[in-house]
XYZ file of C-alpha atoms in Angstrom:
684
model
C 0.355 -0.005 0.430
C 2.361 2.353 1.026
C 4.822 1.508 -2.589
C 1.379 1.896 -4.188
C 1.022 5.743 -2.642
C 4.588 6.728 -3.490
C 4.394 5.164 -7.059
C 0.885 7.497 -7.305
C 2.457 10.604 -5.591
C 5.943 10.324 -7.808
C 4.222 9.985 -10.821
C 5.012 6.360 -11.534
C 3.052 3.667 -13.588
C 2.452 0.548 -13.017
C 3.997 -1.310 -15.820
C 5.759 -4.809 -16.272
C 9.058 -3.292 -14.960
C 7.497 -2.130 -11.650
C 5.325 -4.856 -10.934
C 8.725 -7.068 -11.762
C 9.823 -5.169 -9.075
C 6.972 -5.714 -6.625
C 7.249 -9.564 -7.671
C 11.004 -9.868 -6.691
C 10.715 -7.915 -3.731
C 7.150 -9.808 -2.053
C 8.798 -12.898 -0.654
C 11.068 -10.802 0.825
C 9.084 -7.687 2.849
C 7.813 -10.236 5.686
C 11.675 -11.128 6.297
C 11.850 -8.545 8.621
C 8.430 -9.584 10.241
C 9.525 -13.101 10.521
C 12.192 -12.471 12.406
C 10.431 -10.074 15.143
C 7.827 -12.379 15.326
C 9.714 -15.783 15.714
C 12.322 -13.816 18.192
C 9.288 -12.844 20.082
C 7.360 -15.825 20.249
C 10.235 -17.941 21.339
C 10.790 -15.673 24.169
C 7.467 -15.813 25.351
C 7.982 -19.574 25.296
C 11.196 -19.487 27.219
C 9.138 -16.798 29.962
C 6.648 -18.972 30.401
C 8.890 -22.204 30.887
C 11.226 -19.541 33.593
C 10.245 -20.229 36.945
C 10.668 -16.441 37.407
C 8.616 -15.085 34.256
C 8.400 -11.398 33.294
C 5.483 -9.663 32.189
C 4.642 -10.249 28.162
C 5.200 -6.531 27.429
C 8.554 -6.098 28.506
C 9.685 -10.037 27.218
C 8.327 -8.609 23.473
C 9.598 -5.361 23.958
C 13.573 -6.858 24.671
C 12.964 -9.734 22.095
C 12.069 -6.885 19.981
C 14.760 -4.692 20.464
C 17.324 -7.626 20.300
C 16.486 -7.778 16.636
C 15.755 -4.256 15.956
C 19.207 -3.126 14.560
C 20.064 -6.211 12.617
C 16.987 -6.043 10.781
C 17.448 -2.251 10.288
C 21.164 -3.082 8.899
C 20.118 -6.244 6.925
C 17.373 -4.233 4.773
C 19.498 -1.020 4.344
C 22.353 -3.616 3.274
C 19.447 -4.878 0.812
C 18.026 -1.450 -0.481
C 21.957 -0.015 -0.887
C 22.776 -3.008 -3.125
C 19.912 -1.739 -5.817
C 20.766 1.994 -5.386
C 23.862 1.527 -7.851
C 21.371 0.434 -10.374
C 19.936 3.902 -10.990
C 23.537 4.596 -12.683
C 22.842 2.659 -15.284
C 21.765 4.219 -18.887
C 20.410 3.527 -22.103
C 17.788 1.571 -22.970
C 19.232 -0.786 -19.763
C 18.532 1.666 -17.367
C 15.333 2.447 -18.403
C 14.526 -1.301 -18.333
C 15.943 -2.238 -15.050
C 15.479 1.289 -12.863
C 11.585 0.754 -12.738
C 13.005 -2.900 -10.690
C 14.744 -1.182 -8.388
C 12.673 1.876 -7.414
C 9.862 -0.587 -6.243
C 12.185 -2.491 -4.811
C 13.726 -0.244 -2.987
C 10.191 1.543 -1.837
C 8.810 -1.813 -0.462
C 11.257 -2.801 1.362
C 11.694 0.210 3.271
C 8.244 0.491 3.304
C 7.910 -3.325 5.339
C 11.402 -2.423 7.603
C 8.891 0.663 8.705
C 5.600 -1.966 9.119
C 8.504 -4.675 11.311
C 9.508 -1.564 13.830
C 6.278 0.051 14.935
C 3.319 -2.551 13.726
C 4.565 -5.826 14.399
C 5.729 -5.113 17.944
C 2.107 -3.965 18.513
C 0.475 -7.269 16.817
C 2.664 -9.352 18.876
C 1.934 -7.790 22.236
C -1.957 -8.024 21.424
C -1.867 -12.009 19.738
C 1.214 -14.137 20.824
C 1.194 -13.848 24.556
C -2.315 -15.926 24.823
C -1.432 -17.976 21.916
C -1.966 -22.139 22.926
C 1.733 -22.208 20.659
C 3.491 -20.425 23.337
C 2.746 -22.793 26.439
C 4.437 -25.613 24.907
C 7.191 -26.664 26.059
C 8.723 -28.134 23.258
C 9.407 -27.114 19.234
C 6.942 -29.256 16.748
C 8.414 -32.486 14.944
C 9.660 -30.587 11.833
C 11.201 -27.875 13.978
C 12.679 -30.447 15.823
C 14.023 -32.269 13.161
C 15.347 -29.241 11.465
C 17.277 -28.533 14.924
C 18.798 -32.036 15.009
C 20.028 -31.518 10.943
C 21.195 -27.860 11.931
C 23.247 -29.472 14.774
C 25.110 -31.812 12.503
C 25.909 -29.670 10.454
C 27.673 -27.038 12.748
C 29.500 -29.790 14.322
C 31.020 -30.819 11.056
C 31.953 -27.088 10.156
C 33.576 -26.645 13.862
C 35.429 -29.726 13.037
C 36.533 -29.425 9.350
C 36.160 -25.039 8.713
C 39.450 -24.526 6.645
C 38.110 -27.772 3.895
C 35.521 -26.670 3.671
C 36.299 -23.217 2.869
C 38.486 -24.662 0.760
C 35.506 -26.324 -1.543
C 33.674 -23.471 -1.409
C 36.251 -21.297 -2.882
C 36.924 -24.085 -5.649
C 33.383 -24.229 -6.216
C 33.190 -20.557 -6.593
C 36.332 -20.955 -9.197
C 34.697 -23.426 -11.168
C 31.226 -20.820 -11.095
C 33.651 -18.262 -12.278
C 34.541 -20.286 -15.333
C 31.223 -21.811 -16.512
C 30.535 -18.057 -15.905
C 32.724 -17.022 -18.330
C 32.730 -19.217 -20.696
C 28.386 -19.655 -20.440
C 27.668 -17.196 -23.824
C 26.294 -14.066 -23.378
C 23.666 -11.825 -24.899
C 22.432 -8.193 -24.514
C 18.550 -9.230 -23.424
C 16.938 -11.831 -23.325
C 15.115 -12.900 -26.501
C 11.508 -11.559 -26.087
C 8.657 -13.928 -26.661
C 6.159 -11.358 -29.074
C 4.512 -14.059 -30.721
C 5.341 -12.606 -34.080
C 8.226 -12.568 -36.515
C 9.789 -9.768 -39.336
C 10.682 -11.217 -42.565
C 12.957 -8.717 -44.867
C 13.161 -9.241 -47.881
C 15.837 -6.911 -49.998
C 15.797 -7.218 -53.582
C 18.996 -5.644 -55.913
C 18.108 -1.923 -56.290
C 15.941 -0.659 -59.099
C 13.690 -3.446 -59.025
C 10.564 -2.329 -60.280
C 6.969 -2.627 -57.794
C 5.721 -5.100 -59.783
C 8.066 -7.801 -59.373
C 9.087 -6.343 -55.986
C 5.051 -7.081 -55.394
C 5.614 -10.775 -56.907
C 8.522 -11.760 -54.778
C 6.206 -10.299 -51.720
C 3.341 -12.932 -52.603
C 5.478 -16.102 -52.414
C 7.397 -14.856 -49.812
C 3.496 -14.651 -48.026
C 2.616 -18.332 -49.301
C 5.634 -19.619 -47.427
C 5.569 -17.806 -44.101
C 1.761 -18.894 -44.250
C 2.066 -22.487 -45.404
C 4.540 -22.680 -42.252
C 2.835 -25.004 -39.569
C 2.209 -22.585 -35.987
C 2.073 -19.789 -38.280
C -1.383 -17.322 -37.439
C -1.561 -14.594 -39.775
C 0.221 -12.688 -41.956
C 0.510 -8.725 -42.874
C 3.229 -7.703 -45.900
C 4.415 -4.119 -46.670
C 6.260 -3.884 -50.106
C 8.463 0.116 -49.666
C 8.050 2.635 -47.433
C 7.345 6.571 -48.179
C 9.793 9.253 -48.620
C 8.052 10.919 -45.403
C 8.383 7.323 -43.746
C 10.965 7.351 -40.997
C 12.644 4.450 -42.041
C 12.135 5.004 -45.606
C 12.614 2.277 -47.616
C 12.888 1.607 -51.423
C 10.176 -0.832 -53.426
C 12.800 -3.102 -53.617
C 12.493 -3.927 -49.712
C 9.864 -6.015 -48.359
C 8.706 -6.803 -44.930
C 6.255 -9.538 -43.672
C 4.630 -9.570 -39.895
C 3.646 -12.972 -38.634
C 1.841 -13.681 -35.565
C 2.181 -17.261 -34.427
C -0.571 -19.690 -33.133
C -0.509 -19.438 -29.456
C -2.378 -23.200 -29.445
C 0.907 -24.303 -31.422
C 2.822 -26.665 -29.983
C 5.939 -25.827 -31.627
C 8.642 -23.495 -29.744
C 9.347 -20.112 -31.485
C 12.481 -21.309 -32.391
C 11.170 -24.140 -34.246
C 8.532 -21.495 -36.816
C 11.743 -19.098 -36.966
C 14.253 -22.050 -38.165
C 11.474 -23.549 -40.656
C 10.819 -20.297 -41.648
C 14.601 -19.385 -43.042
C 14.836 -22.410 -43.842
C 11.958 -22.383 -46.451
C 13.478 -18.851 -47.916
C 16.448 -19.845 -48.383
C 15.169 -22.831 -50.664
C 12.744 -20.306 -52.465
C 14.850 -17.256 -52.700
C 18.753 -18.522 -53.253
C 20.754 -15.584 -53.683
C 18.694 -13.206 -52.037
C 19.226 -11.242 -48.965
C 16.448 -12.187 -46.282
C 16.723 -11.849 -42.772
C 14.034 -13.292 -39.960
C 13.472 -11.335 -36.564
C 11.415 -10.713 -34.244
C 9.523 -6.824 -34.727
C 10.537 -5.598 -31.147
C 14.273 -7.700 -31.776
C 14.496 -5.750 -34.721
C 13.616 -2.174 -33.985
C 16.421 -2.536 -30.810
C 18.974 -3.930 -32.883
C 18.133 -0.646 -34.766
C 18.176 1.837 -32.078
C 21.504 0.171 -30.884
C 23.349 0.578 -33.846
C 21.573 1.999 -36.637
C 21.271 -1.243 -38.611
C 18.294 -3.734 -38.610
C 20.274 -6.916 -37.194
C 21.704 -8.031 -34.453
C 25.450 -7.816 -35.527
C 26.904 -4.846 -37.832
C 30.367 -5.101 -39.061
C 30.832 -1.751 -40.530
C 33.222 -1.367 -43.214
C 34.450 2.589 -43.413
C 37.040 4.450 -45.466
C 37.166 6.742 -48.587
C 37.236 4.661 -51.929
C 33.688 2.927 -52.595
C 35.289 0.449 -55.047
C 37.528 -0.248 -51.918
C 34.680 -0.470 -49.497
C 32.513 -3.598 -51.581
C 36.106 -5.346 -52.094
C 35.964 -5.465 -48.262
C 32.234 -6.291 -47.640
C 32.734 -9.682 -50.019
C 35.692 -10.169 -48.252
C 33.617 -9.659 -44.544
C 30.959 -12.259 -46.388
C 32.876 -14.533 -47.792
C 34.774 -15.063 -43.688
C 31.924 -14.923 -41.888
C 29.069 -16.863 -44.245
C 31.100 -20.430 -42.486
C 30.714 -19.110 -38.528
C 28.251 -21.321 -37.009
C 24.810 -19.366 -35.477
C 25.325 -16.164 -38.270
C 22.049 -16.369 -40.056
C 20.294 -13.827 -42.172
C 23.950 -12.650 -43.488
C 23.309 -9.550 -46.006
C 26.118 -7.176 -47.701
C 24.202 -3.693 -47.762
C 22.718 -3.463 -51.203
C 25.504 -0.827 -53.150
C 25.551 -1.501 -57.193
C 26.591 0.990 -59.948
C 22.983 2.142 -61.367
C 23.007 4.264 -64.538
C 22.421 8.292 -64.540
C 22.775 11.385 -66.792
C 25.465 13.168 -65.897
C 26.162 17.009 -66.731
C 29.628 18.231 -66.063
C 30.106 22.154 -66.827
C 33.371 23.139 -68.608
C 34.597 25.999 -67.092
C 36.342 27.764 -69.108
C 33.197 27.861 -71.897
C 31.457 28.805 -69.293
C 33.684 31.858 -68.823
C 34.318 32.243 -72.564
C 30.547 31.980 -73.805
C 29.049 34.378 -70.710
C 26.722 31.971 -69.301
C 26.619 31.396 -65.062
C 27.124 27.953 -63.659
C 23.912 28.618 -61.217
C 22.171 29.284 -64.290
C 23.016 25.588 -66.374
C 22.201 23.868 -63.181
C 18.713 25.727 -62.555
C 17.478 24.703 -66.804
C 18.938 21.124 -65.955
C 17.100 20.522 -62.442
C 13.488 22.084 -64.413
C 14.362 19.518 -67.198
C 14.703 16.915 -65.346
C 13.265 16.906 -61.378
C 10.511 19.494 -62.303
C 9.548 23.320 -61.152
C 6.229 24.876 -59.598
C 5.495 27.466 -61.667
C 1.923 27.738 -60.983
C -1.277 26.359 -58.966
C -4.523 25.384 -60.375
C -7.457 26.239 -57.131
C -10.553 24.434 -58.136
C -12.713 24.979 -55.016
C -11.415 25.039 -52.054
C -8.410 22.729 -53.213
C -5.281 24.078 -55.022
C -3.003 22.059 -56.999
C 0.571 22.742 -57.972
C 1.131 23.162 -62.132
C 4.552 21.511 -62.609
C 6.743 21.948 -65.670
C 9.590 19.462 -66.537
C 10.067 17.296 -70.086
C 8.084 14.515 -70.392
C 8.921 11.179 -69.211
C 10.887 9.738 -72.781
C 12.387 13.168 -73.374
C 14.536 13.161 -69.820
C 16.126 10.422 -71.319
C 17.379 11.358 -74.512
C 20.627 12.752 -74.608
C 20.765 14.349 -78.045
C 17.705 16.659 -76.647
C 19.118 17.437 -73.545
C 22.232 18.392 -74.934
C 20.272 20.920 -77.081
C 18.713 22.703 -74.010
C 19.090 26.463 -74.456
C 20.941 28.533 -71.864
C 20.982 32.504 -72.379
C 23.942 33.919 -71.628
C 24.517 37.613 -70.059
C 24.644 39.123 -73.297
C 21.257 37.948 -74.094
C 22.735 35.246 -77.211
C 21.484 31.566 -76.423
C 23.516 28.289 -76.662
C 22.974 24.566 -76.127
C 23.563 23.199 -73.206
C 26.250 20.958 -75.564
C 28.283 24.032 -75.702
C 29.197 24.444 -72.104
C 28.831 21.073 -70.740
C 29.356 17.223 -71.188
C 26.111 15.183 -71.001
C 26.707 12.090 -70.959
C 25.341 8.476 -69.311
C 27.703 7.672 -66.410
C 27.430 4.249 -63.532
C 27.366 5.775 -59.701
C 26.335 4.014 -56.715
C 22.546 3.576 -55.933
C 23.358 5.129 -51.980
C 26.415 6.314 -50.037
C 25.699 5.899 -46.329
C 28.401 7.607 -44.086
C 28.935 8.058 -40.373
C 31.381 9.983 -37.946
C 32.147 11.494 -41.540
C 33.295 9.281 -43.396
C 31.756 6.167 -46.328
C 30.434 3.511 -44.947
C 29.231 -0.169 -45.657
C 28.096 -2.910 -43.968
C 27.261 -6.443 -43.977
C 25.233 -7.176 -41.346
C 23.522 -11.003 -39.936
C 21.504 -11.978 -36.834
C 22.393 -14.739 -34.627
C 20.337 -18.127 -34.323
C 21.364 -21.481 -32.169
C 24.495 -19.833 -30.284
C 24.570 -17.275 -27.688
C 25.326 -13.480 -29.169
C 28.612 -13.165 -27.149
C 30.294 -16.348 -28.741
C 29.313 -15.551 -32.642
C 30.639 -12.025 -31.813
C 34.011 -13.796 -30.569
C 34.156 -16.146 -33.809
C 33.397 -13.097 -35.848
C 36.154 -11.035 -34.467
C 38.466 -13.607 -35.274
C 37.430 -14.091 -38.534
C 38.099 -10.682 -39.319
C 41.328 -10.521 -38.493
C 42.882 -11.628 -42.020
C 40.644 -8.889 -43.794
C 41.252 -5.695 -41.374
C 45.508 -6.992 -41.863
C 44.683 -6.980 -45.553
C 42.737 -3.326 -45.571
C 45.023 -0.492 -47.220
C 45.419 2.478 -44.562
C 42.435 4.871 -44.342
C 40.548 1.992 -44.005
C 38.705 0.477 -40.807
C 36.364 -2.710 -39.720
C 34.291 -2.726 -36.714
C 31.924 -4.580 -35.011
C 29.034 -2.918 -33.633
C 24.781 -4.113 -32.460
C 23.511 -5.418 -29.636
C 26.823 -6.551 -27.973
C 27.925 -3.254 -27.528
C 25.565 -2.573 -25.599
C 25.845 -5.467 -23.570
C 29.760 -5.120 -23.108
C 29.154 -1.595 -21.978
C 25.974 -2.392 -20.279
C 28.388 -5.208 -18.333
C 30.962 -3.190 -17.582
C 29.350 0.000 -15.735
C 27.123 -3.441 -13.430
C 30.994 -4.501 -12.580
C 31.960 -1.280 -11.630
C 28.474 -0.525 -9.949
C 28.770 -4.076 -8.201
C 32.169 -2.945 -6.205
C 30.029 0.343 -5.625
C 27.895 -1.966 -3.998
C 30.189 -3.768 -1.902
C 31.910 -0.988 -0.772
C 28.199 0.030 0.513
C 27.725 -3.196 2.225
C 31.004 -3.445 4.146
C 30.559 0.544 5.334
C 26.866 -0.664 6.435
C 27.910 -4.083 8.462
C 31.341 -1.918 9.363
C 29.238 0.358 11.142
C 27.572 -2.281 12.634
C 29.532 -4.386 14.236
C 32.397 -1.948 14.600
C 34.774 -4.957 13.327
C 36.289 -5.172 9.658
C 36.636 -8.752 10.638
C 33.628 -9.530 10.966
C 31.961 -6.750 8.056
C 34.140 -9.394 5.905
C 33.216 -12.708 7.282
C 29.700 -11.356 6.524
C 30.521 -10.661 2.766
C 31.356 -14.180 2.754
C 28.302 -15.100 2.346
C 28.108 -13.979 -1.273
C 30.328 -16.305 -2.997
C 28.267 -18.819 -1.017
C 25.554 -17.570 -2.775
C 26.655 -17.096 -5.990
C 27.286 -21.049 -6.782
C 23.808 -21.862 -6.579
C 23.164 -18.800 -8.660
C 25.472 -20.418 -11.468
C 24.317 -23.750 -10.874
C 20.970 -22.920 -11.704
C 22.031 -20.589 -14.596
C 23.568 -24.094 -15.846
C 20.620 -25.881 -15.028
C 18.219 -23.682 -17.109
C 20.752 -23.501 -19.810
C 20.377 -20.279 -19.942
C 23.013 -17.745 -20.991
C 24.361 -14.162 -19.453
C 22.392 -11.133 -19.943
C 21.989 -7.761 -18.285
C 19.363 -9.301 -16.650
C 21.501 -12.171 -15.127
C 24.293 -9.380 -14.230
C 21.117 -7.479 -12.110
C 20.002 -10.304 -10.411
C 23.662 -11.281 -9.193
C 23.852 -7.876 -7.661
C 20.315 -8.187 -6.017
C 21.874 -11.465 -4.565
C 24.436 -10.364 -2.371
C 22.189 -8.079 -0.569
C 20.073 -10.799 0.387
C 22.490 -13.253 1.250
C 24.339 -10.497 3.557
C 21.022 -10.715 5.649
C 20.452 -13.647 6.821
C 24.406 -13.976 7.865
C 24.122 -10.507 9.843
C 21.471 -11.424 11.826
C 23.348 -14.800 12.744
C 26.660 -12.990 13.934
C 24.787 -10.814 15.716
C 22.921 -13.340 17.617
C 26.213 -14.760 18.529
C 27.392 -11.458 20.190
C 24.001 -11.181 21.889
C 24.354 -14.577 23.739
C 27.808 -13.729 24.637
C 26.690 -9.911 25.504
C 23.208 -10.543 27.175
C 23.152 -14.074 28.494
C 27.059 -14.580 29.437
C 27.790 -17.646 26.856
C 31.637 -17.740 26.999
C 32.789 -18.010 23.046
C 33.388 -21.015 22.177
C 31.237 -24.344 20.079
C 28.588 -24.597 22.495
C 27.769 -21.073 22.615
C 27.852 -21.510 18.473
C 25.875 -24.480 18.456
C 23.097 -23.046 20.565
C 22.930 -19.651 18.193
C 22.744 -21.892 15.175
C 20.070 -23.534 16.100
C 18.192 -20.645 17.559
C 18.655 -19.073 13.681
C 17.876 -21.753 11.503
C 13.916 -21.189 12.069
C 13.795 -17.762 10.782
C 17.029 -18.364 8.335
C 14.561 -21.181 6.497
C 11.772 -19.290 6.947
C 12.765 -16.114 5.103
C 14.845 -18.026 2.491
C 11.498 -19.675 1.790
C 9.440 -16.881 1.641
C 11.788 -15.247 -0.727
C 11.876 -18.235 -2.906
C 8.595 -19.201 -2.678
C 7.518 -15.337 -4.239
C 9.911 -15.666 -7.089
C 8.244 -19.483 -8.238
C 5.679 -18.420 -10.858
C 8.250 -16.468 -12.763
C 10.805 -19.381 -12.179
C 8.727 -21.184 -13.820
C 7.003 -19.828 -17.103
C 10.251 -18.074 -18.043
C 8.761 -17.972 -21.516
C 6.147 -16.038 -20.920
C 5.494 -12.841 -22.688
C 6.399 -9.921 -20.334
C 8.442 -12.185 -17.733
C 11.268 -12.793 -20.609
C 13.907 -9.619 -18.341
C 12.514 -11.031 -14.872
C 12.889 -14.909 -15.119
C 17.219 -14.261 -15.365
C 16.782 -12.037 -12.451
C 14.426 -14.575 -10.251
C 16.069 -17.393 -11.067
C 19.502 -16.006 -10.153
C 17.974 -15.317 -6.709
C 16.292 -18.259 -6.597
C 19.447 -20.284 -7.196
C 21.544 -18.142 -4.903
C 18.695 -18.832 -1.587
C 19.121 -21.909 -2.110
C 23.106 -22.279 -1.888
C 23.496 -19.796 0.603
C 20.770 -21.181 3.009
C 22.806 -25.086 2.843
C 26.029 -23.382 3.148
C 25.972 -20.597 5.794
C 25.241 -23.636 8.442
C 28.416 -25.117 6.950
C 30.335 -22.471 6.787
C 30.126 -19.812 8.713
C 30.038 -21.484 12.543
C 33.503 -22.365 11.349
C 34.804 -19.404 9.909
C 33.639 -17.377 12.964
C 35.240 -20.369 15.039
C 38.672 -19.956 13.320
C 38.463 -16.237 12.914
C 36.150 -14.597 14.765
C 37.205 -14.941 18.463
C 39.036 -11.507 18.964
C 36.597 -9.548 16.615
C 33.660 -10.656 19.256
C 35.437 -10.281 22.886
C 36.579 -6.991 21.278
C 32.619 -5.906 20.700
C 31.156 -7.826 23.516
C 33.727 -5.519 25.566
C 32.459 -2.450 24.089
C 29.521 -1.128 25.466
C 26.627 -0.573 23.723
C 24.114 2.281 24.564
C 21.092 1.536 23.146
C 21.347 -2.072 24.428
C 21.701 -0.245 27.687
C 18.637 2.197 26.773
C 16.243 -1.307 25.959
C 17.179 -2.629 29.251
C 16.047 0.318 31.155
C 13.149 1.054 28.872
C 12.371 -2.759 29.311
C 12.577 -2.317 33.119
C 10.460 0.381 33.013
C 8.073 -1.357 31.793
C 7.695 -4.361 33.542
C 7.903 -1.773 36.707
C 4.296 -0.151 35.267
C 2.776 -3.404 34.201
C 3.322 -4.707 38.145
C 1.682 -2.120 39.295
């Protein structure tokens, strides 16, 4: 409710990404309340069994105060992890920033509720609850604590061996992640595909239409294609103007078909290649098609841009690039930017003759333009409509060189001269189009990716282009552009931001424990979570995308929260209950904390199950990698926490723990005084 109010006040819309942030956070929203209620419940049960029970209100106050500060620090750590995501720019920033906003606002609202409403509800509902009067735990909790006791004992006996095993697993996980293959964003399930057919420039509309009809027939015969709509050419005023040689067919898939998107696209590609050999074609989803154009200016996932001054050299290099890329596995829809030599009439003025006869070159240009392109000389008004009257040569005369050479020009002195007297008029050959980028001419060889990850294919493309680069003369360059560029840049930013997140987490935990040793031990949970995240990625067959990296960053804060609660409980037992540092204290703390740790992990994981079980559903493609990484990390960090944390704390934490216990805690003293006053008031 607080998050909805904040969205309303901030003018944030409810969309797929904001709802995704709430979906990722919804399990974590009850974590703070779980920790508080469980601690109150356990303390009330202990108080009932005590020979000198205190008043329930003072017990609840002490129990809530006991976990108040670790709850606060844990929630701030989780929120701090998401803050650097706001530094993401470009498309990835627009996509993932709403997730961070929704998550942070909702998690801070849950913290506020857990510190205010939850203790009040505990005071109303728990003191007279029958469960607090039962002397022993239930069957499930007893078995969980028995298993935790065995795992903690194993950790205390072999701490360094277990730590070495987890380090080895992390190294393997890094190697797997590095070689897993990467992409910018997961493929969207749009339920449609865009098929492009590019004929040679100069192809007539009738011929393009005939090819388009054949393309429609082929696509509609594919099992799983439901409907289709074709467009041949685009008007000059269109933001993506294309000639009539360019045909695009949008087909929609049958939702009831049992075939996957990849199977349908694969069959479409195979049939088109068989029907139109040697014709440039591409098959891609419409949104992915526009995404590629937005990132690289080319309607393909990968664009090899060859730049330089001389067009013949560029065309020759483009042919070499095409030949080098065609054998690479995963390269699909390989197209060389169509650039052919077309005939045109060239008028080249002779400056000496112009000066001798007194004819202005501007006059020559105006005359030729009027004859060939035409010019408006007047307008015809019919009722409320006005039509331009355009003067130019007839179509049959515009290609007649003899007639064009005889066009009359008037000199400054009033004499008339033929165009051939001052200019050469001939038929020449010129490229149909010349594209430029960064103030230089360029030609593009583009392709999509199918059957392999984008990162793997681009790596092979770069290796294949090395001989082409070495063979180019000075002044020419080959540059690979496309979605992978955005992926590399975003990955670099996320990596840097993750280091910032780690620094922020360390600072918050250090301020809480006032110990660098304990802060480092808290962050050890992150590598444990990393193991499960990588395992889940491998099991589900995912590639590494920006969504995966965002999930890994999010997982860091979630993994550190339970570690803060456990370490804080170690110190509480030593400070408040006089437990000496040793295996008995560590075992007791682990058994008392295992239930809230499992509950928080389960609630967070269960809330993400709908996202994890629907990886290909429209609208969830970006959320599935985030959710699956968090679920996998929660499993490993929960299981490995009881195997590693006790042993590490026992081996490396004695001095830090004893130093922290020896320091006076003003907040703990205030809590004890306030609890005593509560107890006196209730007794009175």
